[in-house]
Coordinates of C-alpha atoms and ligand atoms in Angstrom, one line a residue:
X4 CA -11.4 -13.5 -18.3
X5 CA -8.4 -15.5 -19.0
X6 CA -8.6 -18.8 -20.9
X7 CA -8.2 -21.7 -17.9
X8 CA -6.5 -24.2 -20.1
X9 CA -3.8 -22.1 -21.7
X10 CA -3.5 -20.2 -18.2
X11 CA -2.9 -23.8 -16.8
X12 CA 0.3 -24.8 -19.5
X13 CA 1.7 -21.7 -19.2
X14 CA 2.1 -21.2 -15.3
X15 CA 3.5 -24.5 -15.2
X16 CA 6.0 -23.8 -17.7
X17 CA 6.6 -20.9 -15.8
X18 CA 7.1 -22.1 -12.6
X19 CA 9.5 -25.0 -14.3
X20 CA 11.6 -22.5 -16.1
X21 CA 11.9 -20.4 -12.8
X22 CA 12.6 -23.2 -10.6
X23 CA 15.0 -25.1 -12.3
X24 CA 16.2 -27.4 -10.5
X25 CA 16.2 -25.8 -7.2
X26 CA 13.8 -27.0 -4.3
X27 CA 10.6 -24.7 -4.0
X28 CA 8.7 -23.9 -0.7
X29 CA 5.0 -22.7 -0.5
X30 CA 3.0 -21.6 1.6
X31 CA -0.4 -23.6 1.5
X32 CA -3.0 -21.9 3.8
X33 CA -6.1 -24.3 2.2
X34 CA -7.5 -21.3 0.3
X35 CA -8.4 -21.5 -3.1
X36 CA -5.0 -19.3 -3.6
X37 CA -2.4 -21.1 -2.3
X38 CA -4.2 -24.6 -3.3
X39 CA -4.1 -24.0 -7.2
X40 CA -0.9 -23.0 -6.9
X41 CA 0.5 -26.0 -4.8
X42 CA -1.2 -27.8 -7.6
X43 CA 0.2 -26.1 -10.7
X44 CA 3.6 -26.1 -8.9
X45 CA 3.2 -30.0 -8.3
X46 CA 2.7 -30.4 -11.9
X47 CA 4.9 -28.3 -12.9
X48 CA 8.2 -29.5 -10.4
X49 CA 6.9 -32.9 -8.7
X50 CA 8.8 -33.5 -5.6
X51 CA 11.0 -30.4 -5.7
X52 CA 8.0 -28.9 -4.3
X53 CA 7.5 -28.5 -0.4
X54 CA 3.9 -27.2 0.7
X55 CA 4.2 -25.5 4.2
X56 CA 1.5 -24.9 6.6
X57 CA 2.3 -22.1 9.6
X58 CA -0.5 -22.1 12.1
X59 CA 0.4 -18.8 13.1
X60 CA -2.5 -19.1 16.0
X61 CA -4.2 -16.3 14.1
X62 CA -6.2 -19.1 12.1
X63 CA -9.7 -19.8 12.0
X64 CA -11.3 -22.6 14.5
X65 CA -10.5 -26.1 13.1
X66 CA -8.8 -24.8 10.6
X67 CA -5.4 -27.2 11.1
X68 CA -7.0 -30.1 11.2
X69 CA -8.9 -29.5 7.9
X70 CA -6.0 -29.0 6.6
X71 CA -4.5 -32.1 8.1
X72 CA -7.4 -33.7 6.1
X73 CA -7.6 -32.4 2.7
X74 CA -4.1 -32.6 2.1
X75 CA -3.8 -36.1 3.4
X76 CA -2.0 -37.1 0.2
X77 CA 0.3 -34.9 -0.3
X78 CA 3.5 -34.6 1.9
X79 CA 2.6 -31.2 3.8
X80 CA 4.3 -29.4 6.2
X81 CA 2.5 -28.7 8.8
X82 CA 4.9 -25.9 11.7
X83 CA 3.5 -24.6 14.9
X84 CA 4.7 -21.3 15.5
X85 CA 1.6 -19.9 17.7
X86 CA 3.5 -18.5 20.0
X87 CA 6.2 -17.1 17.3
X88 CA 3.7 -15.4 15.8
X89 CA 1.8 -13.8 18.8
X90 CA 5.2 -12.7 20.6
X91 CA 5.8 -10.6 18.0
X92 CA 2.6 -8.8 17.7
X93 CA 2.7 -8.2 21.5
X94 CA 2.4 -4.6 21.9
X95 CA 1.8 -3.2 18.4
X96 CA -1.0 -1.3 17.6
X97 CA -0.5 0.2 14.6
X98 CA -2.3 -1.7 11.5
X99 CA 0.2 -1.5 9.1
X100 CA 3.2 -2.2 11.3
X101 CA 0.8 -5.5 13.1
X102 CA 0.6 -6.2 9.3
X103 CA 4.2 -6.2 8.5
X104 CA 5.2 -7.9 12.0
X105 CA 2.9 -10.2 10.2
X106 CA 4.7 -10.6 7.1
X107 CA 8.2 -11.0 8.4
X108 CA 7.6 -13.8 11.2
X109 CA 5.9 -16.0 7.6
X110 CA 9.3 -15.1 6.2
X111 CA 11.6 -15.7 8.7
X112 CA 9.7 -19.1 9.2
X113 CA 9.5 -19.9 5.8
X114 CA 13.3 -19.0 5.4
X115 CA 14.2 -21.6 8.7
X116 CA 12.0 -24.4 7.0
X117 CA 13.8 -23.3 3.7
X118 CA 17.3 -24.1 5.0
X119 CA 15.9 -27.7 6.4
X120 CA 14.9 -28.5 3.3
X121 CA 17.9 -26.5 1.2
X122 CA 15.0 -24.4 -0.7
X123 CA 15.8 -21.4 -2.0
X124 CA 13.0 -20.5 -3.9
X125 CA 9.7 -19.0 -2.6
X126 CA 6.6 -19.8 -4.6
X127 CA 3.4 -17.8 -3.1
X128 CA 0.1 -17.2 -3.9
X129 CA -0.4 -13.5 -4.4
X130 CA -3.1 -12.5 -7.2
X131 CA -3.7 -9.2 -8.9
X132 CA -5.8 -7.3 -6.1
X133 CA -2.9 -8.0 -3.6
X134 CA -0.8 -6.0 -6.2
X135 CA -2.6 -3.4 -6.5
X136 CA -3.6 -2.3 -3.3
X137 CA -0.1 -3.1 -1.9
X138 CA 1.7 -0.9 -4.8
X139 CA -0.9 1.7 -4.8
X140 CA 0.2 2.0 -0.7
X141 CA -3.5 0.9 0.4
X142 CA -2.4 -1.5 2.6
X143 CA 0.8 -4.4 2.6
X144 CA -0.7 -7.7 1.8
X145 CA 1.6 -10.0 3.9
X146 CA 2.4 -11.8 1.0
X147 CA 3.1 -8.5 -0.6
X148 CA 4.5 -5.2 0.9
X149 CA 4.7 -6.8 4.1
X150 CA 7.4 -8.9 3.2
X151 CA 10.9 -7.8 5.1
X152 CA 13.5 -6.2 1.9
X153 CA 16.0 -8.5 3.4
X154 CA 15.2 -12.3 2.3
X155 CA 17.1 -15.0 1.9
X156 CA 15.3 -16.3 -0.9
X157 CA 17.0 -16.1 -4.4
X158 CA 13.8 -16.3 -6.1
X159 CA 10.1 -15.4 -5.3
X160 CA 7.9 -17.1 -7.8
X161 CA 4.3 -15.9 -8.2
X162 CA 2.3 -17.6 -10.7
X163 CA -1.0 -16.1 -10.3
X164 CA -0.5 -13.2 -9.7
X165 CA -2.2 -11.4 -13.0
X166 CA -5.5 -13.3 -11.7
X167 CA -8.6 -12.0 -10.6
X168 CA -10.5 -13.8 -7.3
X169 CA -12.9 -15.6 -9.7
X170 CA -10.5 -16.4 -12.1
X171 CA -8.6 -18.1 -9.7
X172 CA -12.0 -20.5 -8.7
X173 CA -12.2 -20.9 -12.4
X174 CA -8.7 -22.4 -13.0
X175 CA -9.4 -24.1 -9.5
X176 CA -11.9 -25.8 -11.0
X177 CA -10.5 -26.2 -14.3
X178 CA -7.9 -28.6 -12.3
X179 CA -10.3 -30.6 -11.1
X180 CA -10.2 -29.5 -7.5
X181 CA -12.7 -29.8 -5.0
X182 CA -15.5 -27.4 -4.7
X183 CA -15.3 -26.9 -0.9
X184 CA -11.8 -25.3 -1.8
X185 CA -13.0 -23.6 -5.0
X186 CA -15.8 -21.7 -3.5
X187 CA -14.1 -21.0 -0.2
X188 CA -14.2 -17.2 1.1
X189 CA -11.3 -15.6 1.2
X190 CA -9.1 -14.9 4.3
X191 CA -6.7 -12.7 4.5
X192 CA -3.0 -13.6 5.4
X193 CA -2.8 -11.9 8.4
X194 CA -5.2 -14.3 9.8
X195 CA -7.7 -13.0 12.7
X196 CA -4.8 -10.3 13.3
X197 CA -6.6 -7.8 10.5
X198 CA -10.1 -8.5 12.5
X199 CA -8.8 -7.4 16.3
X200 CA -8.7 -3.8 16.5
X201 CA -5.4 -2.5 18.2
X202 CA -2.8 -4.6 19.8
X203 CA -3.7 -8.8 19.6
X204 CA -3.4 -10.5 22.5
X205 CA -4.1 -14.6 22.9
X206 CA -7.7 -13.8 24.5
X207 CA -8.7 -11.6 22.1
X208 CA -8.0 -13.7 19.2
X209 CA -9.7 -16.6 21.5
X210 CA -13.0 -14.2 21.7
X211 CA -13.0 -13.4 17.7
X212 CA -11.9 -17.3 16.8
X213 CA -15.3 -18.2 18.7
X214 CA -17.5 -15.7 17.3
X215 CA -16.2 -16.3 13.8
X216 CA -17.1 -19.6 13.8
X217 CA -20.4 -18.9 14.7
X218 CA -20.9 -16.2 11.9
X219 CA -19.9 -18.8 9.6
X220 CA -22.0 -21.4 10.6
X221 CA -24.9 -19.3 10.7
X222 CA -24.2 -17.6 6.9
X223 CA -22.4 -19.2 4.9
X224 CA -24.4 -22.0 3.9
X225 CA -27.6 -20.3 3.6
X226 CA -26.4 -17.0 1.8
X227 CA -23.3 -17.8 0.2
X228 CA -22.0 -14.1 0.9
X229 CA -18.3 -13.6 -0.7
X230 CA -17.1 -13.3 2.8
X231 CA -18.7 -13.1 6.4
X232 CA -17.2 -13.1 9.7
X233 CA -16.5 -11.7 12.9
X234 CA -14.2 -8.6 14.2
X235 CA -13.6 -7.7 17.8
X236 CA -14.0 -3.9 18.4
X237 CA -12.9 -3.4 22.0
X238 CA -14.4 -2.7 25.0
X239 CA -18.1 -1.4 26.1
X240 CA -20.2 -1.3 29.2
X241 CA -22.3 -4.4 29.2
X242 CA -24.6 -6.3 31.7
X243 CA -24.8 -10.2 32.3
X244 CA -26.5 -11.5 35.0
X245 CA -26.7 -9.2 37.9
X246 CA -23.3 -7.4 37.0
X247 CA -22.7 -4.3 34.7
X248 CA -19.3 -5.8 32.8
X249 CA -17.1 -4.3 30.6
X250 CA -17.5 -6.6 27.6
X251 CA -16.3 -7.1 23.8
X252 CA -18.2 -5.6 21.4
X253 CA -18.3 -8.0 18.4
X254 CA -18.8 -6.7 14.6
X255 CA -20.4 -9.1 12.0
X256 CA -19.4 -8.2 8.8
X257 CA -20.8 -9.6 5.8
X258 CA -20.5 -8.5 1.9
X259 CA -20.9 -9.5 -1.5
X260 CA -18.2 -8.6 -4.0
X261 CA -16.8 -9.6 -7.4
X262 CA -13.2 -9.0 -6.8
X263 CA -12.5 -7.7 -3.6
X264 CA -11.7 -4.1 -4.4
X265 CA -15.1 -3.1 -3.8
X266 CA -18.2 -4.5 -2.1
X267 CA -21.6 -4.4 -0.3
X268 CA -23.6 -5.3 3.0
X269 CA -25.3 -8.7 2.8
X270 CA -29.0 -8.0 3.6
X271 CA -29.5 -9.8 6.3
X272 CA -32.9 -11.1 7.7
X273 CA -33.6 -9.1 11.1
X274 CA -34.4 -12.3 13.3
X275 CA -30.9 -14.3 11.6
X276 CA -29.1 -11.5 12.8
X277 CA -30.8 -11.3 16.1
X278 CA -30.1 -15.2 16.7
X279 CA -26.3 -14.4 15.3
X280 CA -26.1 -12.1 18.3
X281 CA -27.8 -14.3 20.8
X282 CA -25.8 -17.1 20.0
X283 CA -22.4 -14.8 20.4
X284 CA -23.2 -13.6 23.5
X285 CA -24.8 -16.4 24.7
X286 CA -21.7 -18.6 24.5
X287 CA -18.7 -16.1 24.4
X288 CA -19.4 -14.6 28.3
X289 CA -16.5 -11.6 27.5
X290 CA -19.1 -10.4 25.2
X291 CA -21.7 -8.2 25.6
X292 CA -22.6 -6.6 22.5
X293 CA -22.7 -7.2 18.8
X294 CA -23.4 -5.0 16.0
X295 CA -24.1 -5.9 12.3
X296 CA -21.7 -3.4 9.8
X297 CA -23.7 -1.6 7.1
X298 CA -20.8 -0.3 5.7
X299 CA -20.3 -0.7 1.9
X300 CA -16.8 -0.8 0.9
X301 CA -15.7 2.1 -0.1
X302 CA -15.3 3.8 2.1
X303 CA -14.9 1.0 4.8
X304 CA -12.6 -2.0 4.1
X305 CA -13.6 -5.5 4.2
X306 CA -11.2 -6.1 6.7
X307 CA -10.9 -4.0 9.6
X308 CA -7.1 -3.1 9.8
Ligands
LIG429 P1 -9.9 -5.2 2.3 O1 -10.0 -5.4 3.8 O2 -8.7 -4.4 1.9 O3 -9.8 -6.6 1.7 O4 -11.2 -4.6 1.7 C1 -10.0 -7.0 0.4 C2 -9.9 -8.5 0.3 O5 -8.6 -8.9 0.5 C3 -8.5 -9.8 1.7 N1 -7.3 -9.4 2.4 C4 -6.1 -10.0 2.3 N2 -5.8 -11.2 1.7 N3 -3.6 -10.9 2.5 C5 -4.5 -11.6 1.8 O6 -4.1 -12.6 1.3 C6 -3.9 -9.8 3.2 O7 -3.0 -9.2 3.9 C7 -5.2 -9.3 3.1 N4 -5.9 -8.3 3.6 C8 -7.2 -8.3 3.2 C9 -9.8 -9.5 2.4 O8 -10.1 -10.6 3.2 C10 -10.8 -9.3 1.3 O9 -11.2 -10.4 0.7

């Protein structure tokens, strides 16, 4: 565990030394990642620091507008590039290539809001786990081995990247920030892209957006789980109403875990799962079957791509 107060000095000093003078430009997706470091690197450079938001459409329901919110006093960024973002996965089924389809379109916007602003450093908020599964070829974190080699950036600045997931909460709240984004689960880059199996399409990212809320609001709260959501799994044979249908099938996934590079199945109460599955089907029509994952990880993922 590192020390939070001398972690604190020297990433700011860091990120000082690194950026110079030059203009820096973040990503800030609201987790407790990218937040600590908007704040060390506010601290550390002031106004030199530009704080991006990409609703890539592969975000979670509501999530722009809390953004909108929370960050209501700082000058952020906020670019629409929905359709940007879901061109390019149009098609691709591979997981590793939707991953790195992923990771250049946040570039290449990054790299056009970059040049507005006449940044030409990257700050982002990669922490250890990212590093090691992306260097030990487990899978390219966008904001790792799923960036493009060709970037016009002249620096990449990554100031916690030797932290652990709970390290990160601890500096989080070390800085004084506010517990909604300490303790918030973490989501991966990629967005809802890593939780449609096979090729992403606009309704099938509509489907999981809708059931993922839903997970969400019926778990979080009451069992705190390090991360639980929703993942589409393709198509089955269904019936609604009078009609045999060929519906989603909807996963719920929920785990506890310390750091992310290993974790197990939230024991769920029967009857909370049952009303998780009623509720899903009940107001998402496409869907006509959901299934709870008992899978600890290894060997699956948390994630499913
Ligand atoms: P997996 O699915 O590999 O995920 O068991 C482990 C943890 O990492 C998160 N995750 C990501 N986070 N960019 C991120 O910032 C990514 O590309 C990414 N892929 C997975 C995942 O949500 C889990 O907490």
């Amino acid at each position: 565990m590192v020390n939070t107060e001398k972690f604190i000095a020297k990433a700011i000093e860091e990120i000082k030394t690194s950026a110079g003078t030059d203009k820096v430009v973040m990503a800030l997706s609201g987790g407790v990642d990218s937040s600590v470091c908007a704040v060390l690197a506010a601290r550390a450079i002031g106004d030199n620091l530009i704080p991006i938001y990409i609703d890539t459409g592969l975000m979670r329901k509501g999530e722009t507008e809390r953004i909108r919110t929370i960050f209501s006093d700082i000058r952020l960024d906020i670019v629409h590039a929905e359709d940007e973002f879901l061109d390019a996965l149009k098609g691709i089924t591979d997981p590793e290539a939707k991953r790195k389809a992923i990771g250049e379109r946040f570039i290449r916007v990054f790299e056009r809001e970059a040049k507005k602003h006449g940044a030409k450093c990257l700050l982002q908020g990669t922490i250890y786990p990212d590093r090691i599964e992306s260097e030990g070829g487990i899978k390219s974190h966008h904001n790792v081995g799923g960036m493009p080699l060709h970037m016009e950036f002249t620096k990449v600045i990554e100031p916690i990247r030797d932290l652990y997931k709970d390290e990160v909460r601890d500096v989080a709240g070390a800085l004084g920030m506010p517990k909604e984004i300490q303790h918030r689960m973490p989501f991966p880059g990629p967005g809802l892209a890593v939780r449609v199996l096979g090729e992403v399409t606009r309704e099938k990212v509509a489907v999981i957006r809708e059931a993922n809320w839903i997970v969400e609001d019926e778990l979080v709260e009451k069992y705190r789980p390090w991360q639980c959501f929703a993942a589409l799994l393709g198509l089955g044979t269904g019936v609604k109403g009078d009609n045999r249908i060929h519906g989603w099938i909807v996963a719920i996934r929920a785990v506890n875990s310390r750091d992310g590079m290993t974790a197990d199945p939230l024991e769920i109460p029967f009857d909370q799962l049952m009303r998780i599955g009623s509720r899903i089907t009940a107001d998402i029509p496409s869907v006509s079957r959901v299934v709870y994952d008992i899978t600890a990880k290894p060997p699956a993922t948390i994630e499913y791509e």
